[in-house]
Amino acid sequence: MCSNGDFMVTVKKKEVVAAVLPMQEHWLPLSNLDLLLPPLDVGVFFCYNKPNMSYGSMVSILKKAMAQVLVSYYAFAGEIVANCMGEPELLCNNHGVEFIEAYGDIELQHLNLYNPDQTVQSKLVPSKNKQAALSIQATELKCGGIVVALTFDHRIADAHTTDMFIVSWAETAQSKPLSKLPSFRRSLLNPRRPATSDYLSLDNFYLPISSFKPPPESLPDPADHLISRIYYVKAAELCHLQSIASSNGYKRTKLESFTAFLWQLIAKCYNNKNPQIGKMKHSKIGVVVNGRCRISDNLCNYFGNVLSIPYDSRRIDEICYNELSWAANKVHKMLEEAGTEEHFLGLIDWVEAHRPETAVSKIYTNGRDEGPAVVVSSGQRFPVREVEFGWGKAVFGSYDFPWGGNTGYVMPMGSSKGNGDWVLYMHLFKEQLDYLETQAAHFFKPFVSHYFNQTFIKY
């Protein structure tokens, strides 16, 4: 039993769920794009109102479907071990997935999702064993609702892969055929021999880990560290923001507009606190780009990471005093240059040239004294409305990714209402979040229970 602020979570049972069919043990190498990821665990969770079935029945459905879907998604039932070169590799041995049954002494309507550090992390979202690829937790709540959560190792899967898996798990639970079957065809991401492009230009975005000098452990303000918050954004606010960002005659996407808006707010937060050094310090904004459709149509259902994190760096005063459309243009250009087949093929070649040394995105290694840095991911296809196991649709879902370091992380996702509203998972410094809530309170609405898709019923 563990104390979680104002409620308790009790672990009732732990067991391992393996694929229902036996498989031949084999090794699955990670691709060069997988090797760009450090050992980071990512969480995702879905909240459901009380259904017309017992918790035991729901758990039985989840376990049975998990055993079946792992036949196709066998990599998630494997273990991550180091090969002879010291690189991580997947041992596909059907070791299985740890499944945790738990009870939370709180009603869903009282769950403070605005502050996931206190209510979600390592509580409703499980901690994962170091070598495991995946862990699952199903938590019964006091009201009879349930939270279904999983934690996966980012080195073997990105959000696209995991979303595909979760939907397949839900389809299996309802005895539906899988709409997407995963592909493990690693040859699609083989490096070119010889390399045919100037992949050395990628030194601007990535660096070997030996070149990374960690920032000093003591920060100017030890109490100011990265924390997580969840916000709700109305569709009307997004459309208004997009219209302002597109005021120069070039239409920008909602993601580009939001990224530019966030970049300017983060820069202004720093500039207000340190106005004398705004001309000397830079702020970095990065955006996670999915390369599947850029490289090949055969990668649509590819299992693994096909990501790049391009970023732009500008003087803080320049970001602050220009129009939003200026910032949106910079974001658009950054994405345009990175969203090409050549960028990703070059990145694969770049990793090959540095193996077996581990590499990492430069923006992730940002030091606090360098100026603020934030990475925006894209969860616009987050399948919260599709993850139905047989007892109704989720009323809420979100990623939970407190990735550490000094670089912020933001994941925008569509809400369970399907009406164009967004849910924002944000992992930033407290002073930055306080500034956003003060200066853009109309946009960043702390998540509260009345935003749920259905009206809560107190049982």
CSV table of C-alpha atoms in Angstrom, one decimal:
chain,number,residue,atom,x,y,z
A,1,MET,CA,0.0,0.0,0.0
A,2,CYS,CA,1.4,3.4,-0.9
A,3,SER,CA,0.3,6.9,0.0
A,4,ASN,CA,-0.5,9.1,-2.9
A,5,GLY,CA,-1.3,12.5,-1.5
A,6,ASP,CA,-5.0,12.4,-0.5
A,7,PHE,CA,-5.7,8.9,-1.6
A,8,MET,CA,-4.2,5.4,-1.3
A,9,VAL,CA,-3.4,2.8,-4.0
A,10,THR,CA,-3.3,-0.8,-3.0
A,11,VAL,CA,-1.7,-3.4,-5.3
A,12,LYS,CA,-3.9,-6.5,-5.1
A,13,LYS,CA,-2.2,-8.8,-7.5
A,14,LYS,CA,0.7,-9.1,-9.9
A,15,GLU,CA,1.1,-11.7,-12.6
A,16,VAL,CA,2.8,-12.1,-16.0
A,17,VAL,CA,0.7,-12.4,-19.1
A,18,ALA,CA,2.4,-14.0,-22.1
A,19,ALA,CA,1.3,-14.6,-25.7
A,20,VAL,CA,-1.3,-17.3,-25.9
A,21,LEU,CA,0.6,-19.1,-28.6
A,22,PRO,CA,4.3,-20.3,-28.3
A,23,MET,CA,6.9,-18.6,-30.5
A,24,GLN,CA,10.4,-19.4,-31.5
A,25,GLU,CA,12.9,-17.4,-29.4
A,26,HIS,CA,14.9,-15.0,-31.5
A,27,TRP,CA,16.7,-11.7,-31.4
A,28,LEU,CA,15.3,-8.5,-32.9
A,29,PRO,CA,17.9,-5.7,-33.4
A,30,LEU,CA,16.9,-2.1,-32.8
A,31,SER,CA,17.1,0.1,-35.8
A,32,ASN,CA,19.4,3.1,-36.1
A,33,LEU,CA,16.5,5.4,-35.2
A,34,ASP,CA,15.7,3.3,-32.1
A,35,LEU,CA,19.4,3.8,-31.0
A,36,LEU,CA,18.9,7.5,-30.8
A,37,LEU,CA,16.6,7.1,-27.8
A,38,PRO,CA,18.0,6.9,-24.3
A,39,PRO,CA,16.4,4.4,-21.8
A,40,LEU,CA,13.2,6.4,-21.1
A,41,ASP,CA,9.9,5.0,-19.9
A,42,VAL,CA,6.7,6.5,-21.3
A,43,GLY,CA,3.3,6.2,-19.6
A,44,VAL,CA,-0.2,6.4,-21.1
A,45,PHE,CA,-3.5,6.0,-19.3
A,46,PHE,CA,-7.3,5.9,-20.0
A,47,CYS,CA,-10.1,6.6,-17.5
A,48,TYR,CA,-13.5,4.9,-17.7
A,49,ASN,CA,-16.7,5.6,-15.8
A,50,LYS,CA,-18.4,2.8,-13.8
A,51,PRO,CA,-19.6,0.1,-16.3
A,52,ASN,CA,-22.3,-2.5,-16.0
A,53,MET,CA,-19.8,-5.2,-15.1
A,54,SER,CA,-17.5,-6.1,-12.2
A,55,TYR,CA,-13.9,-5.1,-11.9
A,56,GLY,CA,-13.0,-8.8,-12.1
A,57,SER,CA,-14.8,-9.2,-15.4
A,58,MET,CA,-13.0,-6.2,-16.8
A,59,VAL,CA,-9.6,-7.5,-15.7
A,60,SER,CA,-10.4,-10.9,-17.2
A,61,ILE,CA,-11.2,-9.3,-20.6
A,62,LEU,CA,-8.0,-7.2,-20.5
A,63,LYS,CA,-5.8,-10.2,-19.7
A,64,LYS,CA,-7.3,-12.5,-22.2
A,65,ALA,CA,-7.1,-9.9,-25.0
A,66,MET,CA,-3.5,-9.1,-24.0
A,67,ALA,CA,-2.5,-12.7,-24.3
A,68,GLN,CA,-4.0,-12.8,-27.8
A,69,VAL,CA,-2.7,-9.5,-29.1
A,70,LEU,CA,0.9,-10.3,-28.0
A,71,VAL,CA,0.9,-13.0,-30.7
A,72,SER,CA,1.1,-10.2,-33.2
A,73,TYR,CA,2.9,-7.6,-31.0
A,74,TYR,CA,5.4,-10.2,-29.7
A,75,ALA,CA,8.1,-7.6,-29.2
A,76,PHE,CA,6.3,-6.2,-26.2
A,77,ALA,CA,6.5,-9.6,-24.5
A,78,GLY,CA,10.3,-9.7,-24.9
A,79,GLU,CA,13.2,-8.4,-22.9
A,80,ILE,CA,15.7,-5.6,-23.6
A,81,VAL,CA,19.3,-6.8,-23.2
A,82,ALA,CA,22.7,-5.5,-24.3
A,83,ASN,CA,24.4,-7.3,-27.3
A,84,CYS,CA,28.1,-7.9,-27.7
A,85,MET,CA,28.6,-4.3,-28.8
A,86,GLY,CA,26.9,-3.0,-25.8
A,87,GLU,CA,23.8,-1.8,-27.7
A,88,PRO,CA,20.3,-2.6,-26.6
A,89,GLU,CA,18.6,-5.4,-28.4
A,90,LEU,CA,15.2,-7.2,-28.1
A,91,LEU,CA,15.2,-10.8,-27.0
A,92,CYS,CA,11.8,-12.0,-28.3
A,93,ASN,CA,11.3,-14.9,-25.8
A,94,ASN,CA,7.7,-14.4,-24.8
A,95,HIS,CA,8.8,-13.5,-21.3
A,96,GLY,CA,5.5,-11.8,-21.0
A,97,VAL,CA,4.1,-8.5,-19.7
A,98,GLU,CA,3.6,-7.8,-16.0
A,99,PHE,CA,-0.1,-7.1,-15.3
A,100,ILE,CA,-0.9,-5.3,-12.0
A,101,GLU,CA,-4.3,-5.2,-10.4
A,102,ALA,CA,-4.8,-2.3,-8.0
A,103,TYR,CA,-7.4,-0.4,-6.0
A,104,GLY,CA,-7.5,3.4,-5.7
A,105,ASP,CA,-9.4,4.8,-2.7
A,106,ILE,CA,-10.7,7.8,-4.7
A,107,GLU,CA,-13.6,8.5,-7.0
A,108,LEU,CA,-12.9,9.4,-10.6
A,109,GLN,CA,-14.5,12.8,-10.3
A,110,HIS,CA,-12.1,13.7,-7.5
A,111,LEU,CA,-9.0,12.6,-9.3
A,112,ASN,CA,-6.7,15.6,-9.7
A,113,LEU,CA,-5.5,15.1,-13.3
A,114,TYR,CA,-4.3,18.7,-13.4
A,115,ASN,CA,-1.4,17.5,-11.2
A,116,PRO,CA,-0.3,14.1,-12.6
A,117,ASP,CA,2.9,14.2,-10.5
A,118,GLN,CA,0.8,13.5,-7.4
A,119,THR,CA,-2.0,11.4,-8.8
A,120,VAL,CA,-0.8,9.5,-11.8
A,121,GLN,CA,3.0,8.8,-12.0
A,122,SER,CA,4.0,5.5,-10.4
A,123,LYS,CA,0.5,5.3,-8.9
A,124,LEU,CA,-2.1,4.8,-11.6
A,125,VAL,CA,0.7,4.4,-14.3
A,126,PRO,CA,3.0,1.5,-13.3
A,127,SER,CA,6.7,1.5,-12.9
A,128,LYS,CA,8.4,-0.9,-15.3
A,129,ASN,CA,11.2,-3.4,-14.7
A,130,LYS,CA,14.4,-2.3,-16.3
A,131,GLN,CA,14.6,-5.1,-18.9
A,132,ALA,CA,10.9,-5.3,-19.6
A,133,ALA,CA,9.4,-3.7,-22.7
A,134,LEU,CA,5.9,-3.1,-21.3
A,135,SER,CA,4.0,-3.1,-18.1
A,136,ILE,CA,0.2,-2.9,-17.5
A,137,GLN,CA,-1.9,-1.7,-14.6
A,138,ALA,CA,-5.7,-1.8,-14.1
A,139,THR,CA,-6.8,0.3,-11.1
A,140,GLU,CA,-10.4,0.0,-9.7
A,141,LEU,CA,-11.6,3.2,-8.2
A,142,LYS,CA,-13.9,3.8,-5.3
A,143,CYS,CA,-16.7,4.9,-7.6
A,144,GLY,CA,-16.5,1.7,-9.6
A,145,GLY,CA,-14.6,3.3,-12.5
A,146,ILE,CA,-11.4,2.0,-13.8
A,147,VAL,CA,-8.1,3.4,-15.0
A,148,VAL,CA,-6.2,1.3,-17.6
A,149,ALA,CA,-2.5,2.3,-17.9
A,150,LEU,CA,0.7,1.1,-19.5
A,151,THR,CA,4.3,2.0,-19.4
A,152,PHE,CA,6.6,1.2,-22.3
A,153,ASP,CA,10.3,1.5,-23.1
A,154,HIS,CA,10.8,4.3,-25.6
A,155,ARG,CA,13.8,2.6,-27.1
A,156,ILE,CA,11.6,0.0,-28.8
A,157,ALA,CA,8.5,1.9,-29.6
A,158,ASP,CA,7.3,5.5,-30.3
A,159,ALA,CA,3.8,6.9,-29.7
A,160,HIS,CA,2.6,5.8,-33.2
A,161,THR,CA,3.6,2.2,-32.5
A,162,THR,CA,2.0,2.2,-29.0
A,163,ASP,CA,-1.2,3.8,-30.2
A,164,MET,CA,-1.5,1.1,-32.8
A,165,PHE,CA,-0.9,-1.6,-30.2
A,166,ILE,CA,-3.5,-0.1,-27.7
A,167,VAL,CA,-6.1,0.0,-30.5
A,168,SER,CA,-5.3,-3.6,-31.5
A,169,TRP,CA,-5.6,-4.6,-27.8
A,170,ALA,CA,-9.1,-3.0,-27.6
A,171,GLU,CA,-10.2,-4.6,-30.9
A,172,THR,CA,-9.1,-8.0,-29.7
A,173,ALA,CA,-11.1,-7.5,-26.5
A,174,GLN,CA,-14.2,-7.0,-28.6
A,175,SER,CA,-13.3,-10.0,-30.9
A,176,LYS,CA,-12.8,-7.7,-33.8
A,177,PRO,CA,-10.1,-8.3,-36.5
A,178,LEU,CA,-7.0,-6.2,-36.1
A,179,SER,CA,-7.3,-3.0,-38.3
A,180,LYS,CA,-3.5,-2.8,-38.4
A,181,LEU,CA,-0.9,-5.5,-38.2
A,182,PRO,CA,2.6,-4.5,-37.0
A,183,SER,CA,5.6,-4.8,-39.3
A,184,PHE,CA,9.0,-5.7,-38.0
A,185,ARG,CA,10.8,-5.3,-41.3
A,186,ARG,CA,14.0,-3.7,-40.0
A,187,SER,CA,15.6,-3.6,-43.5
A,188,LEU,CA,13.3,-0.7,-44.3
A,189,LEU,CA,15.6,1.4,-42.1
A,190,ASN,CA,19.0,0.0,-43.1
A,191,PRO,CA,21.7,2.6,-43.7
A,192,ARG,CA,22.9,3.3,-47.3
A,193,ARG,CA,26.2,1.9,-48.4
A,194,PRO,CA,27.9,4.1,-49.1
A,195,ALA,CA,26.1,7.1,-47.6
A,196,THR,CA,24.9,9.3,-50.4
A,197,SER,CA,24.3,12.6,-48.6
A,198,ASP,CA,26.0,15.1,-46.4
A,199,TYR,CA,24.6,13.6,-43.3
A,200,LEU,CA,27.2,15.4,-41.3
A,201,SER,CA,24.8,18.4,-41.3
A,202,LEU,CA,22.9,16.4,-38.7
A,203,ASP,CA,25.6,17.3,-36.2
A,204,ASN,CA,23.5,20.4,-35.7
A,205,PHE,CA,20.7,18.3,-34.2
A,206,TYR,CA,22.4,15.2,-32.6
A,207,LEU,CA,25.6,14.5,-30.8
A,208,PRO,CA,27.5,11.4,-29.5
A,209,ILE,CA,26.9,11.0,-25.8
A,210,SER,CA,30.7,11.3,-25.2
A,211,SER,CA,30.4,14.9,-26.4
A,212,PHE,CA,27.7,15.8,-23.9
A,213,LYS,CA,28.8,17.7,-20.9
A,214,PRO,CA,26.1,17.3,-18.2
A,215,PRO,CA,25.1,20.6,-16.5
A,216,PRO,CA,26.2,21.2,-12.9
A,217,GLU,CA,24.0,19.4,-10.5
A,218,SER,CA,23.3,22.5,-8.4
A,219,LEU,CA,20.8,24.8,-10.1
A,220,PRO,CA,20.4,28.5,-9.2
A,221,ASP,CA,17.1,27.5,-7.6
A,222,PRO,CA,17.1,23.8,-6.5
A,223,ALA,CA,13.3,24.1,-5.8
A,224,ASP,CA,12.6,25.0,-9.4
A,225,HIS,CA,12.5,21.7,-11.4
A,226,LEU,CA,10.5,20.2,-14.2
A,227,ILE,CA,6.9,19.3,-13.1
A,228,SER,CA,3.9,18.0,-15.0
A,229,ARG,CA,0.5,19.6,-15.6
A,230,ILE,CA,-2.5,18.7,-17.7
A,231,TYR,CA,-4.5,21.5,-19.4
A,232,TYR,CA,-7.6,21.7,-21.5
A,233,VAL,CA,-7.8,23.9,-24.6
A,234,LYS,CA,-11.0,24.8,-26.4
A,235,ALA,CA,-11.2,24.4,-30.2
A,236,ALA,CA,-12.3,28.0,-30.6
A,237,GLU,CA,-9.0,29.2,-28.9
A,238,LEU,CA,-7.0,27.0,-31.2
A,239,CYS,CA,-8.8,28.4,-34.3
A,240,HIS,CA,-8.2,31.9,-33.1
A,241,LEU,CA,-4.6,31.3,-32.5
A,242,GLN,CA,-4.2,29.7,-35.9
A,243,SER,CA,-5.8,32.8,-37.6
A,244,ILE,CA,-3.3,35.1,-35.8
A,245,ALA,CA,-0.3,32.9,-36.8
A,246,SER,CA,-1.5,32.9,-40.4
A,247,SER,CA,-2.0,36.6,-40.6
A,248,ASN,CA,0.9,37.1,-43.0
A,249,GLY,CA,-1.0,35.3,-45.7
A,250,TYR,CA,0.5,31.8,-45.2
A,251,LYS,CA,-1.8,29.4,-43.5
A,252,ARG,CA,-0.2,27.6,-40.6
A,253,THR,CA,-1.4,24.4,-39.0
A,254,LYS,CA,-2.8,24.4,-35.4
A,255,LEU,CA,0.3,22.5,-34.3
A,256,GLU,CA,2.6,25.1,-35.9
A,257,SER,CA,0.6,27.9,-34.4
A,258,PHE,CA,0.5,26.4,-30.9
A,259,THR,CA,4.3,25.7,-31.0
A,260,ALA,CA,5.1,29.2,-32.0
A,261,PHE,CA,2.7,30.6,-29.3
A,262,LEU,CA,4.4,28.4,-26.7
A,263,TRP,CA,7.9,29.4,-27.9
A,264,GLN,CA,7.1,33.0,-27.5
A,265,LEU,CA,5.6,32.6,-24.0
A,266,ILE,CA,8.5,30.6,-22.7
A,267,ALA,CA,10.9,33.2,-24.1
A,268,LYS,CA,9.0,36.0,-22.5
A,269,CYS,CA,9.0,34.2,-19.2
A,270,TYR,CA,12.7,34.1,-19.3
A,271,ASN,CA,13.1,37.6,-20.6
A,272,ASN,CA,10.9,39.1,-17.9
A,273,LYS,CA,13.1,37.5,-15.2
A,274,ASN,CA,16.4,38.2,-16.9
A,275,PRO,CA,15.9,41.3,-19.1
A,276,GLN,CA,19.6,42.2,-19.3
A,277,ILE,CA,20.6,39.0,-21.0
A,278,GLY,CA,17.8,38.5,-23.5
A,279,LYS,CA,20.1,39.5,-26.3
A,280,MET,CA,22.8,37.0,-25.3
A,281,LYS,CA,20.7,33.9,-24.5
A,282,HIS,CA,18.8,31.7,-26.9
A,283,SER,CA,15.6,29.7,-26.6
A,284,LYS,CA,15.2,26.4,-28.5
A,285,ILE,CA,12.0,24.9,-29.8
A,286,GLY,CA,11.9,21.4,-31.1
A,287,VAL,CA,9.1,19.4,-32.7
A,288,VAL,CA,8.9,15.6,-32.9
A,289,VAL,CA,8.5,14.6,-36.5
A,290,ASN,CA,7.1,11.1,-37.5
A,291,GLY,CA,9.1,10.0,-40.6
A,292,ARG,CA,6.9,7.0,-41.6
A,293,CYS,CA,5.1,8.7,-44.5
A,294,ARG,CA,8.3,10.6,-45.5
A,295,ILE,CA,10.3,7.4,-46.1
A,296,SER,CA,8.0,4.8,-47.4
A,297,ASP,CA,4.3,3.7,-47.5
A,298,ASN,CA,5.6,0.3,-46.2
A,299,LEU,CA,6.4,2.0,-42.9
A,300,CYS,CA,2.8,2.9,-42.0
A,301,ASN,CA,2.5,0.0,-39.6
A,302,TYR,CA,6.2,-0.3,-38.7
A,303,PHE,CA,6.9,-1.3,-35.1
A,304,GLY,CA,9.6,0.9,-33.6
A,305,ASN,CA,10.8,4.5,-33.6
A,306,VAL,CA,10.7,6.6,-36.8
A,307,LEU,CA,11.2,9.9,-35.3
A,308,SER,CA,13.4,13.0,-35.5
A,309,ILE,CA,13.6,16.1,-33.3
A,310,PRO,CA,14.6,19.1,-35.4
A,311,TYR,CA,14.8,22.4,-33.5
A,312,ASP,CA,15.3,26.1,-34.0
A,313,SER,CA,17.3,28.4,-31.7
A,314,ARG,CA,16.8,32.1,-31.7
A,315,ARG,CA,17.8,35.0,-29.4
A,316,ILE,CA,15.3,35.5,-26.7
A,317,ASP,CA,14.7,39.1,-27.4
A,318,GLU,CA,14.1,38.3,-31.1
A,319,ILE,CA,11.5,35.8,-30.2
A,320,CYS,CA,9.7,38.1,-27.7
A,321,TYR,CA,9.5,41.2,-29.9
A,322,ASN,CA,8.4,39.7,-33.2
A,323,GLU,CA,4.8,38.8,-34.2
A,324,LEU,CA,3.4,35.4,-33.7
A,325,SER,CA,3.3,34.9,-37.5
A,326,TRP,CA,7.1,35.4,-37.5
A,327,ALA,CA,7.6,32.6,-35.0
A,328,ALA,CA,5.1,30.4,-36.9
A,329,ASN,CA,7.1,30.9,-40.1
A,330,LYS,CA,10.3,29.7,-38.3
A,331,VAL,CA,8.5,26.6,-36.9
A,332,HIS,CA,7.0,25.9,-40.4
A,333,LYS,CA,10.4,26.2,-42.1
A,334,MET,CA,12.0,23.9,-39.5
A,335,LEU,CA,9.4,21.2,-40.0
A,336,GLU,CA,9.5,21.6,-43.8
A,337,GLU,CA,13.3,21.0,-43.9
A,338,ALA,CA,13.1,18.0,-41.6
A,339,GLY,CA,10.0,16.4,-43.0
A,340,THR,CA,11.7,14.8,-46.0
A,341,GLU,CA,12.9,11.4,-47.0
A,342,GLU,CA,16.5,12.6,-47.3
A,343,HIS,CA,16.5,14.0,-43.7
A,344,PHE,CA,15.5,10.6,-42.2
A,345,LEU,CA,17.8,8.5,-44.5
A,346,GLY,CA,20.6,10.9,-43.6
A,347,LEU,CA,19.8,10.5,-40.0
A,348,ILE,CA,20.0,6.7,-40.3
A,349,ASP,CA,23.4,7.1,-42.0
A,350,TRP,CA,24.6,9.5,-39.3
A,351,VAL,CA,23.8,7.0,-36.5
A,352,GLU,CA,25.6,4.2,-38.5
A,353,ALA,CA,28.7,6.4,-38.7
A,354,HIS,CA,28.8,6.8,-34.9
A,355,ARG,CA,28.0,3.2,-33.8
A,356,PRO,CA,28.4,1.7,-31.3
A,357,GLU,CA,28.6,4.9,-29.4
A,358,THR,CA,25.2,6.1,-28.1
A,359,ALA,CA,23.9,9.4,-29.6
A,360,VAL,CA,21.2,11.7,-28.4
A,361,SER,CA,19.2,14.8,-29.6
A,362,LYS,CA,21.1,18.0,-28.8
A,363,ILE,CA,18.0,19.8,-27.5
A,364,TYR,CA,17.5,17.1,-24.9
A,365,THR,CA,21.0,17.9,-23.5
A,366,ASN,CA,20.1,21.6,-23.0
A,367,GLY,CA,21.6,23.1,-19.9
A,368,ARG,CA,19.5,25.4,-17.7
A,369,ASP,CA,22.1,28.2,-18.1
A,370,GLU,CA,21.8,28.1,-21.9
A,371,GLY,CA,18.3,29.4,-22.0
A,372,PRO,CA,14.9,27.7,-22.1
A,373,ALA,CA,14.3,24.7,-24.4
A,374,VAL,CA,11.1,22.8,-25.1
A,375,VAL,CA,10.1,19.9,-27.3
A,376,VAL,CA,6.6,19.6,-28.7
A,377,SER,CA,5.4,16.2,-29.7
A,378,SER,CA,2.3,15.5,-31.7
A,379,GLY,CA,-0.5,13.4,-30.3
A,380,GLN,CA,-3.2,14.6,-32.7
A,381,ARG,CA,-3.9,11.0,-33.6
A,382,PHE,CA,-4.0,9.8,-30.0
A,383,PRO,CA,-6.8,7.2,-30.1
A,384,VAL,CA,-8.6,8.0,-26.9
A,385,ARG,CA,-12.0,7.5,-28.6
A,386,GLU,CA,-11.0,4.2,-30.1
A,387,VAL,CA,-9.8,2.4,-27.0
A,388,GLU,CA,-13.0,0.6,-26.0
A,389,PHE,CA,-12.6,-2.8,-24.4
A,390,GLY,CA,-16.3,-3.6,-24.2
A,391,TRP,CA,-17.6,-1.4,-21.3
A,392,GLY,CA,-17.8,2.0,-23.0
A,393,LYS,CA,-15.6,4.7,-24.3
A,394,ALA,CA,-12.9,6.3,-22.2
A,395,VAL,CA,-13.8,9.7,-20.7
A,396,PHE,CA,-10.2,10.8,-20.6
A,397,GLY,CA,-6.8,9.7,-21.8
A,398,SER,CA,-3.3,11.1,-21.8
A,399,TYR,CA,0.3,10.4,-22.1
A,400,ASP,CA,2.5,10.8,-19.0
A,401,PHE,CA,6.2,11.4,-19.8
A,402,PRO,CA,8.3,13.1,-17.1
A,403,TRP,CA,11.5,12.6,-19.1
A,404,GLY,CA,13.9,14.5,-16.8
A,405,GLY,CA,16.7,16.8,-17.8
A,406,ASN,CA,16.3,20.5,-18.3
A,407,THR,CA,14.4,20.4,-21.6
A,408,GLY,CA,10.6,20.8,-21.4
A,409,TYR,CA,8.2,18.4,-23.1
A,410,VAL,CA,4.7,19.1,-24.3
A,411,MET,CA,2.2,16.6,-25.8
A,412,PRO,CA,-1.0,18.0,-27.4
A,413,MET,CA,-3.7,15.4,-27.9
A,414,GLY,CA,-7.3,15.5,-29.1
A,415,SER,CA,-9.9,15.3,-26.3
A,416,SER,CA,-12.3,12.4,-25.8
A,417,LYS,CA,-15.1,14.6,-26.9
A,418,GLY,CA,-13.9,14.5,-30.5
A,419,ASN,CA,-14.9,18.2,-31.0
A,420,GLY,CA,-11.6,19.7,-31.8
A,421,ASP,CA,-10.7,20.5,-28.2
A,422,TRP,CA,-7.2,19.6,-27.0
A,423,VAL,CA,-5.7,18.0,-23.9
A,424,LEU,CA,-2.2,19.2,-23.2
A,425,TYR,CA,0.3,17.2,-21.1
A,426,MET,CA,3.0,19.7,-20.2
A,427,HIS,CA,6.3,18.9,-18.4
A,428,LEU,CA,8.0,22.3,-17.8
A,429,PHE,CA,9.6,24.3,-15.0
A,430,LYS,CA,7.1,25.6,-12.4
A,431,GLU,CA,7.9,29.2,-13.1
A,432,GLN,CA,7.1,28.6,-16.8
A,433,LEU,CA,3.8,27.0,-16.0
A,434,ASP,CA,2.9,29.7,-13.6
A,435,TYR,CA,3.7,32.3,-16.3
A,436,LEU,CA,1.5,30.5,-18.9
A,437,GLU,CA,-1.4,30.3,-16.5
A,438,THR,CA,-1.1,34.0,-15.7
A,439,GLN,CA,-0.4,35.4,-19.2
A,440,ALA,CA,-2.6,33.1,-21.2
A,441,ALA,CA,-5.2,31.9,-18.7
A,442,HIS,CA,-7.8,32.0,-21.5
A,443,PHE,CA,-5.9,29.3,-23.4
A,444,PHE,CA,-4.3,27.1,-20.7
A,445,LYS,CA,-7.3,25.9,-18.6
A,446,PRO,CA,-6.2,23.5,-15.8
A,447,PHE,CA,-8.0,20.2,-16.3
A,448,VAL,CA,-11.0,19.7,-14.1
A,449,SER,CA,-13.6,16.9,-14.0
A,450,HIS,CA,-16.3,18.8,-15.8
A,451,TYR,CA,-14.2,18.6,-19.0
A,452,PHE,CA,-14.8,14.9,-19.2
A,453,ASN,CA,-16.8,13.5,-22.1
A,454,GLN,CA,-19.6,12.1,-19.8
A,455,THR,CA,-21.2,13.5,-16.7
A,456,PHE,CA,-19.9,11.9,-13.6
A,457,ILE,CA,-22.3,9.9,-11.5
A,458,LYS,CA,-21.5,9.4,-7.9
A,459,TYR,CA,-22.2,5.9,-6.7
